[in-house]
Amino acid sequence: GGGKTWAIAADAVSFALRHKGVNIAILRRTEGELWDTFLRPLLFIWLRPPLAEWNGEHLTFTFHNGSVIQMAHAQHELDIHKRDGPPWHRFYFDELTQFTEYQYTYAVTKLLRSDKIHIVPQVKSASNPWGPGVGWVKKRFLPHIRPANEVWADADGNTRVFIPARITDNKKLLEADPQAVNRLKSIVDPRMRRAYLDGSWDAAVGMFFEEFD
């Protein structure tokens, strides 16, 4: 509701246009989710020749400057290894709590790197605070401890930041769909209601067994 998917897509396209020859991956847990959230509603509208060429076999957009956006999915634990190979300058995880901690940390530690002096490799993620991975995501980004929008470094000097977004921040959505907030208020489960309506990262803790496929 906060516009996170749109923000990921816009940031990825902007990065691809501003830098030559960079490799970018946008990930959802399943391929169907890629089509429903990114490809049909956003990227197929934004990215048309000559701006970028779509390859349906490899699920890639190749830009005129050589940059590539790879639309990727990791339905199974080891699917993240399909990204082995080239240096990845940006990883974007949408609905991070649907991924396993292994998939995320493998991307951060093994796949993310830069072969360009002027580019710092980054991972950017978005998620609702609900799902089987909510525990490890909360532990990693400390939204309940660290002030919102504060950049902080872990023991190894890697920086992190948590940027909250709620449905009430998405004015365009509320203009188009005035009942969106009321539908969330009608969620029966109070913990799920707090998670989706208020962005509470405490509501779902203990609700899920962190077991994935």
XYZ file of N, CA, C and O in Angstrom:
852
model
N 0.786 -1.208 0.000
C 0.000 0.000 0.000
C 0.824 1.268 0.000
O 0.373 2.320 -0.391
N 2.083 1.172 0.470
C 2.930 2.353 0.546
C 3.626 2.722 -0.741
O 4.373 3.702 -0.788
N 3.411 1.946 -1.802
C 4.034 2.240 -3.094
C 5.411 1.644 -3.254
O 6.204 2.091 -4.079
N 5.707 0.597 -2.498
C 7.056 0.036 -2.478
C 7.458 -0.606 -3.810
O 8.605 -0.464 -4.236
N 6.537 -1.310 -4.457
C 6.877 -1.966 -5.718
C 7.179 -0.932 -6.795
O 8.141 -1.067 -7.562
N 6.368 0.105 -6.845
C 6.613 1.193 -7.796
C 7.973 1.826 -7.525
O 8.714 2.136 -8.459
N 8.305 2.026 -6.255
C 9.583 2.651 -5.894
C 10.760 1.789 -6.325
O 11.773 2.305 -6.812
N 10.659 0.479 -6.156
C 11.725 -0.420 -6.584
C 11.904 -0.335 -8.093
O 13.027 -0.201 -8.595
N 10.817 -0.418 -8.834
C 10.903 -0.379 -10.294
C 11.504 0.940 -10.775
O 12.383 0.954 -11.651
N 11.059 2.047 -10.209
C 11.560 3.363 -10.617
C 13.034 3.519 -10.282
O 13.813 4.054 -11.082
N 13.446 3.044 -9.120
C 14.847 3.162 -8.720
C 15.733 2.315 -9.624
O 16.822 2.745 -10.024
N 15.287 1.124 -9.963
C 16.070 0.240 -10.824
C 16.231 0.832 -12.223
O 17.333 0.821 -12.795
N 15.146 1.347 -12.785
C 15.209 1.946 -14.127
C 16.103 3.182 -14.111
O 16.924 3.388 -15.013
N 15.963 4.022 -13.091
C 16.802 5.216 -12.989
C 18.284 4.854 -12.914
O 19.118 5.475 -13.575
N 18.601 3.839 -12.125
C 19.998 3.407 -11.990
C 20.529 2.883 -13.323
O 21.666 3.177 -13.721
N 19.711 2.115 -14.029
C 20.136 1.571 -15.326
C 20.392 2.675 -16.342
O 21.319 2.587 -17.149
N 19.580 3.721 -16.329
C 19.736 4.811 -17.283
C 20.938 5.702 -16.958
O 21.565 6.266 -17.855
N 21.261 5.825 -15.671
C 22.339 6.735 -15.254
C 23.731 6.119 -15.354
O 24.726 6.839 -15.367
N 23.799 4.787 -15.429
C 25.100 4.121 -15.433
C 25.181 3.129 -16.585
O 24.254 2.358 -16.823
N 26.297 3.129 -17.269
C 26.492 2.239 -18.408
C 26.916 0.839 -17.936
O 27.743 0.702 -17.042
N 26.320 -0.170 -18.578
C 26.794 -1.535 -18.394
C 26.632 -2.129 -17.013
O 27.426 -2.986 -16.613
N 25.615 -1.709 -16.261
C 25.416 -2.280 -14.931
C 24.428 -3.439 -14.990
O 23.561 -3.502 -15.862
N 24.590 -4.364 -14.053
C 23.708 -5.519 -13.944
C 22.817 -5.364 -12.712
O 23.305 -5.173 -11.605
N 21.517 -5.448 -12.954
C 20.524 -5.216 -11.918
C 19.584 -6.414 -11.877
O 19.149 -6.910 -12.917
N 19.257 -6.877 -10.668
C 18.289 -7.962 -10.519
C 17.127 -7.498 -9.656
O 17.335 -6.937 -8.583
N 15.916 -7.714 -10.150
C 14.698 -7.490 -9.368
C 14.102 -8.854 -9.080
O 13.826 -9.632 -9.994
N 13.898 -9.160 -7.803
C 13.444 -10.484 -7.419
C 12.102 -10.482 -6.715
O 11.846 -9.645 -5.852
N 11.257 -11.436 -7.108
C 10.094 -11.846 -6.337
C 10.249 -13.342 -6.092
O 11.054 -14.017 -6.720
N 9.466 -13.869 -5.193
C 9.639 -15.282 -4.854
C 9.235 -16.189 -6.024
O 9.854 -17.224 -6.266
N 8.200 -15.827 -6.771
C 7.761 -16.656 -7.894
C 7.726 -15.838 -9.183
O 7.613 -14.606 -9.157
N 7.782 -16.526 -10.305
C 7.731 -15.847 -11.596
C 6.367 -15.196 -11.809
O 6.271 -14.101 -12.371
N 5.313 -15.851 -11.353
C 3.986 -15.272 -11.503
C 3.862 -13.919 -10.827
O 3.215 -13.007 -11.344
N 4.501 -13.768 -9.673
C 4.471 -12.493 -8.964
C 5.212 -11.412 -9.742
O 4.824 -10.239 -9.712
N 6.282 -11.787 -10.442
C 6.988 -10.816 -11.280
C 6.062 -10.248 -12.350
O 6.043 -9.043 -12.594
N 5.317 -11.135 -12.994
C 4.414 -10.695 -14.053
C 3.290 -9.825 -13.494
O 2.910 -8.815 -14.089
N 2.755 -10.199 -12.355
C 1.590 -9.499 -11.812
C 1.935 -8.159 -11.166
O 1.085 -7.257 -11.130
N 3.151 -8.017 -10.622
C 3.476 -6.800 -9.870
C 4.407 -5.849 -10.611
O 4.322 -4.638 -10.430
N 5.310 -6.397 -11.428
C 6.288 -5.539 -12.098
C 6.087 -5.454 -13.606
O 6.042 -4.351 -14.169
N 5.989 -6.572 -14.276
C 6.045 -6.568 -15.737
C 4.794 -5.980 -16.375
O 4.865 -4.975 -17.091
N 3.651 -6.570 -16.142
C 2.439 -6.081 -16.808
C 2.012 -4.689 -16.349
O 1.706 -3.831 -17.193
N 1.987 -4.402 -15.045
C 1.482 -3.078 -14.642
C 2.482 -1.946 -14.752
O 2.088 -0.776 -14.773
N 3.793 -2.236 -14.811
C 4.784 -1.161 -14.768
C 5.792 -1.207 -15.916
O 5.812 -0.338 -16.791
N 6.642 -2.200 -15.920
C 7.818 -2.152 -16.794
C 7.486 -2.299 -18.276
O 8.164 -1.705 -19.121
N 6.468 -3.066 -18.612
C 6.093 -3.156 -20.026
C 5.521 -1.836 -20.535
O 5.527 -1.572 -21.743
N 5.039 -1.011 -19.641
C 4.532 0.307 -20.021
C 5.670 1.312 -20.106
O 5.740 2.129 -21.030
N 6.597 1.242 -19.155
C 7.703 2.202 -19.103
C 8.792 1.924 -20.129
O 9.340 2.857 -20.710
N 9.123 0.652 -20.301
C 10.331 0.294 -21.058
C 9.980 -0.287 -22.418
O 9.689 -1.480 -22.565
N 10.024 0.568 -23.400
C 9.760 0.152 -24.774
C 10.916 0.596 -25.657
O 11.626 1.543 -25.338
N 11.128 -0.098 -26.775
C 12.188 0.348 -27.696
C 11.925 1.778 -28.132
O 10.770 2.176 -28.293
N 12.975 2.592 -28.306
C 14.394 2.217 -28.235
C 15.006 2.326 -26.840
O 16.201 2.151 -26.687
N 14.186 2.641 -25.822
C 14.739 2.804 -24.480
C 15.344 1.504 -23.969
O 16.459 1.483 -23.435
N 14.620 0.395 -24.146
C 15.116 -0.897 -23.680
C 14.465 -2.005 -24.501
O 13.326 -1.869 -24.962
N 15.185 -3.101 -24.669
C 14.692 -4.261 -25.415
C 14.364 -5.385 -24.442
O 15.177 -5.727 -23.575
N 13.192 -5.978 -24.589
C 12.754 -7.073 -23.728
C 13.117 -8.416 -24.354
O 12.910 -8.634 -25.541
N 13.680 -9.326 -23.534
C 13.964 -10.686 -23.963
C 13.107 -11.616 -23.110
O 13.377 -11.809 -21.921
N 12.070 -12.172 -23.703
C 11.139 -12.995 -22.961
C 11.702 -14.326 -22.532
O 11.234 -14.911 -21.548
N 12.705 -14.816 -23.243
C 13.308 -16.096 -22.863
C 14.130 -15.964 -21.592
O 14.080 -16.819 -20.694
N 14.887 -14.883 -21.490
C 15.767 -14.689 -20.341
C 15.205 -13.724 -19.300
O 15.831 -13.499 -18.262
N 14.027 -13.155 -19.574
C 13.374 -12.201 -18.662
C 14.287 -11.013 -18.352
O 14.498 -10.649 -17.194
N 14.801 -10.406 -19.406
C 15.709 -9.265 -19.224
C 15.272 -8.064 -20.052
O 14.689 -8.209 -21.131
N 15.572 -6.874 -19.521
C 15.500 -5.627 -20.270
C 16.927 -5.155 -20.502
O 17.682 -4.960 -19.542
N 17.305 -4.970 -21.762
C 18.634 -4.472 -22.092
C 18.510 -3.040 -22.610
O 17.775 -2.781 -23.567
N 19.223 -2.124 -21.964
C 19.138 -0.704 -22.297
C 20.156 -0.334 -23.370
O 21.127 -1.061 -23.616
N 19.946 0.821 -23.985
C 20.821 1.279 -25.070
C 22.247 1.494 -24.599
O 23.185 1.477 -25.405
N 22.453 1.690 -23.292
C 23.801 1.916 -22.769
C 24.458 0.639 -22.257
O 25.514 0.679 -21.634
N 23.831 -0.500 -22.523
C 24.403 -1.777 -22.122
C 23.975 -2.272 -20.750
O 24.318 -3.395 -20.362
N 23.235 -1.485 -20.010
C 22.761 -1.927 -18.704
C 21.638 -2.952 -18.871
O 20.889 -2.916 -19.852
N 21.529 -3.840 -17.891
C 20.547 -4.920 -17.969
C 19.782 -5.020 -16.648
O 20.387 -5.008 -15.571
N 18.456 -5.110 -16.750
C 17.624 -5.448 -15.598
C 17.154 -6.882 -15.786
O 16.472 -7.205 -16.761
N 17.549 -7.748 -14.862
C 17.133 -9.141 -14.873
C 15.940 -9.321 -13.942
O 16.013 -9.014 -12.751
N 14.825 -9.778 -14.482
C 13.674 -10.103 -13.657
C 13.852 -11.538 -13.177
O 13.874 -12.468 -13.978
N 14.009 -11.708 -11.869
C 14.398 -13.007 -11.333
C 13.439 -13.471 -10.254
O 12.744 -12.671 -9.621
N 13.417 -14.767 -10.038
C 12.605 -15.331 -8.968
C 13.400 -16.449 -8.291
O 14.320 -17.012 -8.859
N 13.039 -16.723 -7.046
C 13.739 -17.748 -6.269
C 12.721 -18.520 -5.456
O 12.660 -18.420 -4.229
N 11.892 -19.283 -6.162
C 10.818 -20.007 -5.489
C 11.370 -21.066 -4.540
O 10.823 -21.303 -3.464
N 12.484 -21.682 -4.945
C 13.113 -22.710 -4.126
C 14.399 -22.161 -3.524
O 15.026 -21.264 -4.079
N 14.793 -22.713 -2.408
C 15.927 -22.198 -1.637
C 17.174 -21.942 -2.484
O 17.791 -20.886 -2.409
N 17.528 -22.909 -3.312
C 18.778 -22.803 -4.057
C 18.637 -22.104 -5.405
O 19.618 -21.977 -6.141
N 17.443 -21.610 -5.707
C 17.255 -20.876 -6.963
C 18.090 -19.605 -7.009
O 18.389 -19.093 -8.088
N 18.477 -19.091 -5.849
C 19.295 -17.879 -5.821
C 20.628 -18.112 -6.513
O 21.252 -17.176 -7.022
N 21.069 -19.366 -6.583
C 22.343 -19.683 -7.234
C 22.272 -19.514 -8.756
O 23.312 -19.500 -9.423
N 21.078 -19.377 -9.292
C 20.949 -19.126 -10.725
C 21.515 -17.763 -11.110
O 21.738 -17.492 -12.279
N 21.732 -16.921 -10.133
C 22.314 -15.600 -10.390
C 23.841 -15.616 -10.291
O 24.487 -14.584 -10.420
N 24.427 -16.783 -10.039
C 25.888 -16.888 -10.000
C 26.470 -16.458 -11.338
O 25.897 -16.743 -12.399
N 27.629 -15.813 -11.301
C 28.305 -15.449 -12.547
C 28.763 -14.010 -12.575
O 29.812 -13.669 -12.008
N 27.996 -13.129 -13.211
C 28.474 -11.754 -13.407
C 28.420 -10.951 -12.116
O 27.735 -11.331 -11.164
N 29.135 -9.834 -12.064
C 28.982 -8.944 -10.908
C 27.608 -8.288 -10.948
O 27.171 -7.808 -11.997
N 26.930 -8.285 -9.815
C 25.632 -7.631 -9.716
C 25.806 -6.333 -8.945
O 26.241 -6.341 -7.798
N 25.446 -5.233 -9.579
C 25.636 -3.922 -8.958
C 24.454 -3.517 -8.087
O 24.613 -2.705 -7.172
N 23.276 -4.069 -8.370
C 22.087 -3.800 -7.566
C 21.228 -5.055 -7.488
O 21.005 -5.731 -8.486
N 20.773 -5.345 -6.288
C 19.747 -6.357 -6.072
C 18.542 -5.670 -5.442
O 18.687 -4.877 -4.516
N 17.358 -5.980 -5.935
C 16.120 -5.482 -5.362
C 15.246 -6.679 -4.985
O 14.877 -7.478 -5.848
N 14.941 -6.811 -3.702
C 14.026 -7.846 -3.227
C 12.679 -7.195 -2.917
O 12.599 -6.309 -2.076
N 11.629 -7.662 -3.590
C 10.292 -7.171 -3.266
C 9.578 -8.231 -2.439
O 9.614 -9.412 -2.763
N 8.924 -7.802 -1.366
C 8.332 -8.676 -0.360
C 9.425 -9.563 0.254
O 9.417 -10.782 0.163
N 10.363 -8.903 0.914
C 11.536 -9.581 1.465
C 11.168 -10.666 2.465
O 11.874 -11.675 2.564
N 10.078 -10.494 3.206
C 9.713 -11.497 4.201
C 9.259 -12.814 3.579
O 9.067 -13.806 4.293
N 9.102 -12.863 2.260
C 8.775 -14.112 1.576
C 10.037 -14.896 1.195
O 9.940 -16.064 0.792
N 11.194 -14.270 1.324
C 12.458 -14.940 0.999
C 13.082 -15.516 2.266
O 12.780 -15.102 3.382
N 13.989 -16.470 2.074
C 14.699 -17.029 3.212
C 15.911 -16.157 3.542
O 16.424 -15.420 2.691
N 16.360 -16.271 4.766
C 17.557 -15.533 5.169
C 18.761 -15.977 4.355
O 19.611 -15.162 3.996
N 18.838 -17.266 4.024
C 19.950 -17.765 3.215
C 19.974 -17.092 1.849
O 21.040 -16.677 1.361
N 18.814 -16.986 1.199
C 18.763 -16.377 -0.127
C 19.256 -14.936 -0.089
O 20.021 -14.502 -0.956
N 18.825 -14.211 0.919
C 19.228 -12.804 1.019
C 20.719 -12.673 1.319
O 21.427 -11.920 0.656
N 21.200 -13.404 2.316
C 22.608 -13.262 2.696
C 23.535 -13.778 1.602
O 24.633 -13.239 1.426
N 23.112 -14.779 0.854
C 23.935 -15.249 -0.259
C 24.058 -14.156 -1.313
O 25.147 -13.915 -1.855
N 22.951 -13.487 -1.607
C 23.001 -12.395 -2.581
C 23.917 -11.277 -2.109
O 24.708 -10.735 -2.880
N 23.820 -10.940 -0.822
C 24.615 -9.837 -0.277
C 26.102 -10.170 -0.242
O 26.952 -9.341 -0.580
N 26.433 -11.389 0.177
C 27.842 -11.722 0.423
C 28.548 -12.338 -0.773
O 29.768 -12.185 -0.917
N 27.814 -13.032 -1.641
C 28.458 -13.759 -2.735
C 28.198 -13.168 -4.121
O 29.043 -13.255 -5.011
N 27.041 -12.578 -4.323
C 26.670 -12.116 -5.665
C 26.874 -10.624 -5.866
O 27.201 -10.183 -6.964
N 26.679 -9.863 -4.825
C 26.753 -8.400 -4.934
C 28.211 -7.951 -4.956
O 28.960 -8.176 -4.005
N 28.625 -7.331 -6.047
C 29.976 -6.785 -6.141
C 30.021 -5.834 -7.327
O 29.156 -5.850 -8.182
N 31.044 -5.009 -7.360
C 31.144 -4.020 -8.432
C 32.495 -4.136 -9.130
O 33.528 -4.310 -8.482
N 32.453 -4.045 -10.435
C 33.686 -3.986 -11.221
C 33.893 -2.576 -11.761
O 34.701 -2.358 -12.657
N 33.148 -1.624 -11.190
C 33.245 -0.235 -11.623
C 33.582 0.634 -10.409
O 32.844 0.627 -9.408
N 34.674 1.385 -10.500
C 35.186 2.133 -9.361
C 34.162 3.107 -8.802
O 34.052 3.304 -7.593
N 33.388 3.726 -9.654
C 32.474 4.779 -9.221
C 31.127 4.263 -8.737
O 30.261 5.067 -8.382
N 30.913 2.953 -8.710
C 29.624 2.404 -8.319
C 29.763 1.555 -7.059
O 30.552 0.609 -7.025
N 29.003 1.911 -6.039
C 28.968 1.128 -4.803
C 27.823 0.125 -4.907
O 26.669 0.523 -5.098
N 28.086 -1.167 -4.813
C 27.006 -2.157 -4.929
C 26.041 -2.052 -3.750
O 26.452 -1.798 -2.619
N 24.769 -2.238 -4.029
C 23.743 -2.105 -2.996
C 22.640 -3.138 -3.176
O 22.363 -3.584 -4.290
N 22.019 -3.480 -2.051
C 20.776 -4.242 -2.058
C 19.690 -3.342 -1.486
O 19.880 -2.710 -0.445
N 18.559 -3.264 -2.179
C 17.421 -2.499 -1.688
C 16.215 -3.429 -1.666
O 15.972 -4.163 -2.622
N 15.479 -3.388 -0.570
C 14.366 -4.317 -0.398
C 13.121 -3.580 0.078
O 13.203 -2.500 0.659
N 11.985 -4.208 -0.163
C 10.714 -3.685 0.321
C 9.881 -4.851 0.804
O 10.015 -5.975 0.313
N 9.028 -4.590 1.780
C 8.214 -5.686 2.293
C 7.113 -5.183 3.203
O 7.263 -4.167 3.890
N 6.022 -5.906 3.211
C 5.065 -5.776 4.285
C 5.605 -6.527 5.498
O 6.330 -7.516 5.336
N 5.286 -6.097 6.704
C 5.804 -6.770 7.897
C 4.988 -8.010 8.248
O 4.482 -8.165 9.362
N 4.871 -8.907 7.279
C 4.056 -10.113 7.467
C 4.593 -11.192 6.547
O 4.878 -10.943 5.387
N 4.762 -12.387 7.048
C 5.267 -13.474 6.223
C 6.245 -14.338 6.986
O 6.676 -14.002 8.091
N 6.620 -15.474 6.413
C 7.475 -16.430 7.121
C 8.862 -15.903 7.459
O 9.513 -16.421 8.363
N 9.333 -14.867 6.777
C 10.661 -14.346 7.058
C 10.668 -13.099 7.918
O 11.712 -12.454 8.068
N 9.535 -12.760 8.527
C 9.454 -11.501 9.273
C 10.457 -11.461 10.426
O 11.007 -10.404 10.753
N 10.740 -12.607 11.036
C 11.658 -12.640 12.164
C 13.076 -12.261 11.793
O 13.699 -11.398 12.435
N 13.609 -12.874 10.730
C 14.994 -12.577 10.367
C 15.125 -11.175 9.761
O 16.157 -10.510 9.959
N 14.095 -10.715 9.060
C 14.151 -9.360 8.501
C 14.172 -8.329 9.621
O 14.960 -7.363 9.602
N 13.325 -8.521 10.616
C 13.301 -7.598 11.757
C 14.641 -7.608 12.485
O 15.163 -6.556 12.875
N 15.213 -8.781 12.673
C 16.492 -8.897 13.369
C 17.606 -8.195 12.607
O 18.510 -7.588 13.198
N 17.554 -8.250 11.287
C 18.619 -7.662 10.478
C 18.530 -6.145 10.405
O 19.545 -5.449 10.471
N 17.338 -5.613 10.273
C 17.187 -4.174 10.048
C 16.739 -3.389 11.284
O 16.721 -2.155 11.253
N 16.362 -4.095 12.339
C 16.059 -3.479 13.630
C 15.074 -2.300 13.548
O 15.316 -1.232 14.109
N 13.944 -2.483 12.866
C 12.994 -1.362 12.770
C 12.395 -0.975 14.115
O 11.881 0.134 14.267
N 12.460 -1.884 15.095
C 11.912 -1.611 16.417
C 12.921 -0.914 17.321
O 12.573 -0.495 18.424
N 14.185 -0.805 16.881
C 15.250 -0.210 17.690
C 15.832 1.039 17.046
O 15.942 2.097 17.668
N 16.194 0.930 15.780
C 16.827 2.037 15.080
C 15.794 3.074 14.646
O 14.705 2.713 14.181
N 16.117 4.354 14.772
C 15.195 5.388 14.287
C 14.969 5.257 12.784
O 15.884 4.898 12.037
N 13.760 5.519 12.354
C 13.446 5.458 10.933
C 14.327 6.417 10.144
O 14.632 7.519 10.606
N 14.758 5.964 8.983
C 15.549 6.760 8.036
C 16.985 7.027 8.509
O 17.697 7.815 7.885
N 17.409 6.391 9.586
C 18.779 6.569 10.074
C 19.702 5.536 9.427
O 19.462 4.331 9.518
N 20.751 5.997 8.786
C 21.753 5.096 8.216
C 22.712 4.684 9.324
O 23.274 5.532 10.017
N 22.884 3.386 9.513
C 23.776 2.892 10.550
C 24.620 1.759 9.988
O 24.301 1.156 8.973
N 25.733 1.487 10.641
C 26.680 0.478 10.163
C 26.740 -0.694 11.131
O 26.676 -0.513 12.359
N 26.863 -1.898 10.580
C 27.029 -3.071 11.433
C 28.497 -3.206 11.837
O 29.321 -2.330 11.543
N 28.839 -4.287 12.485
C 30.187 -4.461 13.006
C 31.244 -4.527 11.901
O 32.425 -4.248 12.144
N 30.826 -4.874 10.700
C 31.759 -4.974 9.573
C 31.781 -3.722 8.706
O 32.442 -3.694 7.665
N 31.039 -2.702 9.106
C 31.035 -1.456 8.357
C 30.024 -1.392 7.233
O 29.996 -0.417 6.478
N 29.191 -2.419 7.106
C 28.145 -2.405 6.086
C 26.979 -1.558 6.582
O 26.498 -1.746 7.708
N 26.533 -0.625 5.767
C 25.488 0.291 6.202
C 24.095 -0.241 5.878
O 23.897 -0.945 4.882
N 23.144 0.120 6.737
C 21.755 -0.282 6.565
C 20.863 0.895 6.935
O 21.255 1.780 7.700
N 19.660 0.877 6.406
C 18.692 1.905 6.777
C 17.295 1.323 6.595
O 17.037 0.561 5.654
N 16.404 1.659 7.504
C 15.011 1.259 7.421
C 14.168 2.496 7.129
O 14.189 3.470 7.887
N 13.429 2.454 6.019
C 12.588 3.582 5.597
C 11.134 3.117 5.636
O 10.709 2.335 4.791
N 10.360 3.564 6.615
C 8.966 3.101 6.722
C 8.074 3.728 5.658
O 8.316 4.846 5.201
N 7.046 2.990 5.284
C 6.021 3.508 4.366
C 4.698 2.845 4.717
O 4.648 1.628 4.914
N 3.671 3.645 4.814
C 2.342 3.129 5.132
C 1.378 3.479 4.004
O 1.663 4.334 3.172
N 0.253 2.828 4.012
C -0.721 3.068 2.948
C -1.155 4.527 2.914
O -1.441 5.081 1.848
N -1.154 5.191 4.060
C -1.567 6.597 4.101
C -0.536 7.520 3.445
O -0.845 8.689 3.179
N 0.666 7.006 3.186
C 1.670 7.797 2.471
C 1.431 7.797 0.960
O 1.976 8.640 0.251
N 0.654 6.855 0.486
C 0.441 6.688 -0.957
C -0.810 7.455 -1.386
O -1.901 6.894 -1.498
N -0.640 8.749 -1.590
C -1.776 9.618 -1.907
C -2.445 9.244 -3.230
O -3.669 9.316 -3.359
N -1.650 8.843 -4.212
C -2.219 8.468 -5.512
C -3.139 7.259 -5.374
O -4.209 7.200 -5.990
N -2.691 6.287 -4.585
C -3.524 5.111 -4.375
C -4.832 5.487 -3.693
O -5.917 5.034 -4.092
N -4.765 6.334 -2.681
C -5.970 6.704 -1.945
C -6.921 7.543 -2.785
O -8.141 7.477 -2.606
N -6.372 8.323 -3.709
C -7.234 9.078 -4.624
C -7.978 8.132 -5.555
O -9.172 8.310 -5.834
N -7.260 7.117 -6.036
C -7.868 6.171 -6.969
C -8.776 5.164 -6.268
O -9.747 4.681 -6.850
N -8.456 4.872 -5.019
C -9.186 3.839 -4.278
C -9.434 4.318 -2.850
O -8.749 3.922 -1.911
N -10.421 5.174 -2.641
C -10.665 5.767 -1.314
C -11.005 4.747 -0.222
O -10.861 5.035 0.959
N -11.442 3.554 -0.611
C -11.825 2.550 0.374
C -10.669 1.634 0.776
O -10.868 0.709 1.575
N -9.474 1.889 0.255
C -8.341 1.001 0.524
C -8.055 0.877 2.020
O -7.828 -0.216 2.535
N -8.045 1.999 2.720
C -7.760 1.972 4.157
C -8.862 1.236 4.904
O -8.593 0.430 5.810
N -10.103 1.472 4.544
C -11.214 0.815 5.233
C -11.176 -0.697 5.043
O -11.571 -1.450 5.955
N -10.720 -1.164 3.888
C -10.610 -2.610 3.685
C -9.560 -3.203 4.615
O -9.751 -4.296 5.163
N -8.453 -2.487 4.806
C -7.443 -2.981 5.742
C -7.965 -2.964 7.168
O -7.671 -3.855 7.971
N -8.749 -1.954 7.507
C -9.325 -1.882 8.856
C -10.270 -3.044 9.123
O -10.511 -3.401 10.288
N -10.803 -3.629 8.058
C -11.769 -4.721 8.229
C -11.112 -6.086 8.386
O -11.810 -7.089 8.572
N -9.774 -6.163 8.306
C -9.076 -7.432 8.520
C -9.406 -7.941 9.921
O -9.243 -7.229 10.912
N -9.867 -9.164 10.028
C -10.338 -9.702 11.306
C -9.187 -9.919 12.284
O -9.283 -9.557 13.458
N -8.099 -10.522 11.813
C -6.958 -10.811 12.689
C -6.308 -9.494 13.116
O -5.800 -8.746 12.267
N -6.307 -9.158 14.406
C -5.771 -7.861 14.834
C -4.284 -7.709 14.557
O -3.815 -6.600 14.305
N -3.551 -8.814 14.580
C -2.109 -8.729 14.313
C -1.846 -8.436 12.843
O -1.003 -7.610 12.502
N -2.591 -9.112 11.976
C -2.444 -8.835 10.548
C -2.901 -7.418 10.230
O -2.301 -6.721 9.412
N -3.970 -6.968 10.887
C -4.468 -5.614 10.658
C -3.412 -4.569 11.031
O -3.177 -3.608 10.303
N -2.764 -4.753 12.179
C -1.705 -3.828 12.600
C -0.532 -3.847 11.627
O 0.061 -2.806 11.330
N -0.197 -5.027 11.132
C 0.944 -5.145 10.224
C 0.686 -4.398 8.917
O 1.530 -3.624 8.453
N -0.482 -4.610 8.331
C -0.769 -4.015 7.027
C -1.239 -2.566 7.111
O -0.966 -1.773 6.207
N -1.919 -2.221 8.177
C -2.446 -0.862 8.297
C -1.440 0.094 8.915
O -1.252 1.216 8.435
N -0.756 -0.350 9.966
C 0.156 0.523 10.698
C 1.631 0.254 10.400
O 2.498 0.974 10.887
N 1.920 -0.805 9.642
C 3.311 -1.137 9.374
C 4.037 -1.660 10.598
O 5.247 -1.465 10.737
N 3.325 -2.330 11.496
C 3.921 -2.821 12.743
C 4.765 -4.062 12.497
O 4.279 -5.070 11.969
N 6.031 -3.996 12.913
C 6.925 -5.147 12.776
C 6.882 -6.048 14.006
O 7.574 -7.069 14.059
N 6.089 -5.706 14.985
C 5.947 -6.545 16.169
C 4.765 -7.505 16.046
O 4.739 -8.541 16.688
N 3.804 -7.144 15.224
C 2.539 -7.872 15.194
C 2.709 -9.331 14.781
O 2.067 -10.218 15.342
N 3.562 -9.611 13.799
C 3.625 -10.949 13.216
C 4.662 -11.847 13.858
O 4.715 -13.041 13.559
N 5.513 -11.308 14.737
C 6.569 -12.118 15.335
C 5.945 -13.256 16.136
O 5.055 -13.050 16.955
N 6.408 -14.483 15.887
C 5.864 -15.653 16.557
C 4.694 -16.284 15.828
O 4.234 -17.360 16.201
N 4.223 -15.628 14.753
C 3.076 -16.147 14.015
C 3.475 -17.231 13.019
O 2.677 -18.072 12.647
N 4.717 -17.186 12.562
C 5.139 -18.059 11.472
C 6.279 -18.965 11.912
O 7.160 -18.568 12.663
N 6.268 -20.198 11.422
C 7.442 -21.055 11.505
C 8.270 -20.714 10.272
O 7.774 -20.746 9.150
N 9.537 -20.396 10.475
C 10.361 -19.964 9.350
C 10.821 -21.171 8.548
O 11.993 -21.538 8.537
N 9.872 -21.798 7.899
C 10.172 -22.935 7.049
C 9.707 -22.601 5.636
O 8.589 -22.161 5.412
N 10.619 -22.769 4.702
C 10.302 -22.514 3.302
C 10.463 -23.826 2.557
O 10.969 -24.790 3.069
N 10.051 -23.764 1.311
C 10.149 -24.930 0.465
C 11.441 -25.670 0.661
O 12.318 -25.587 -0.015
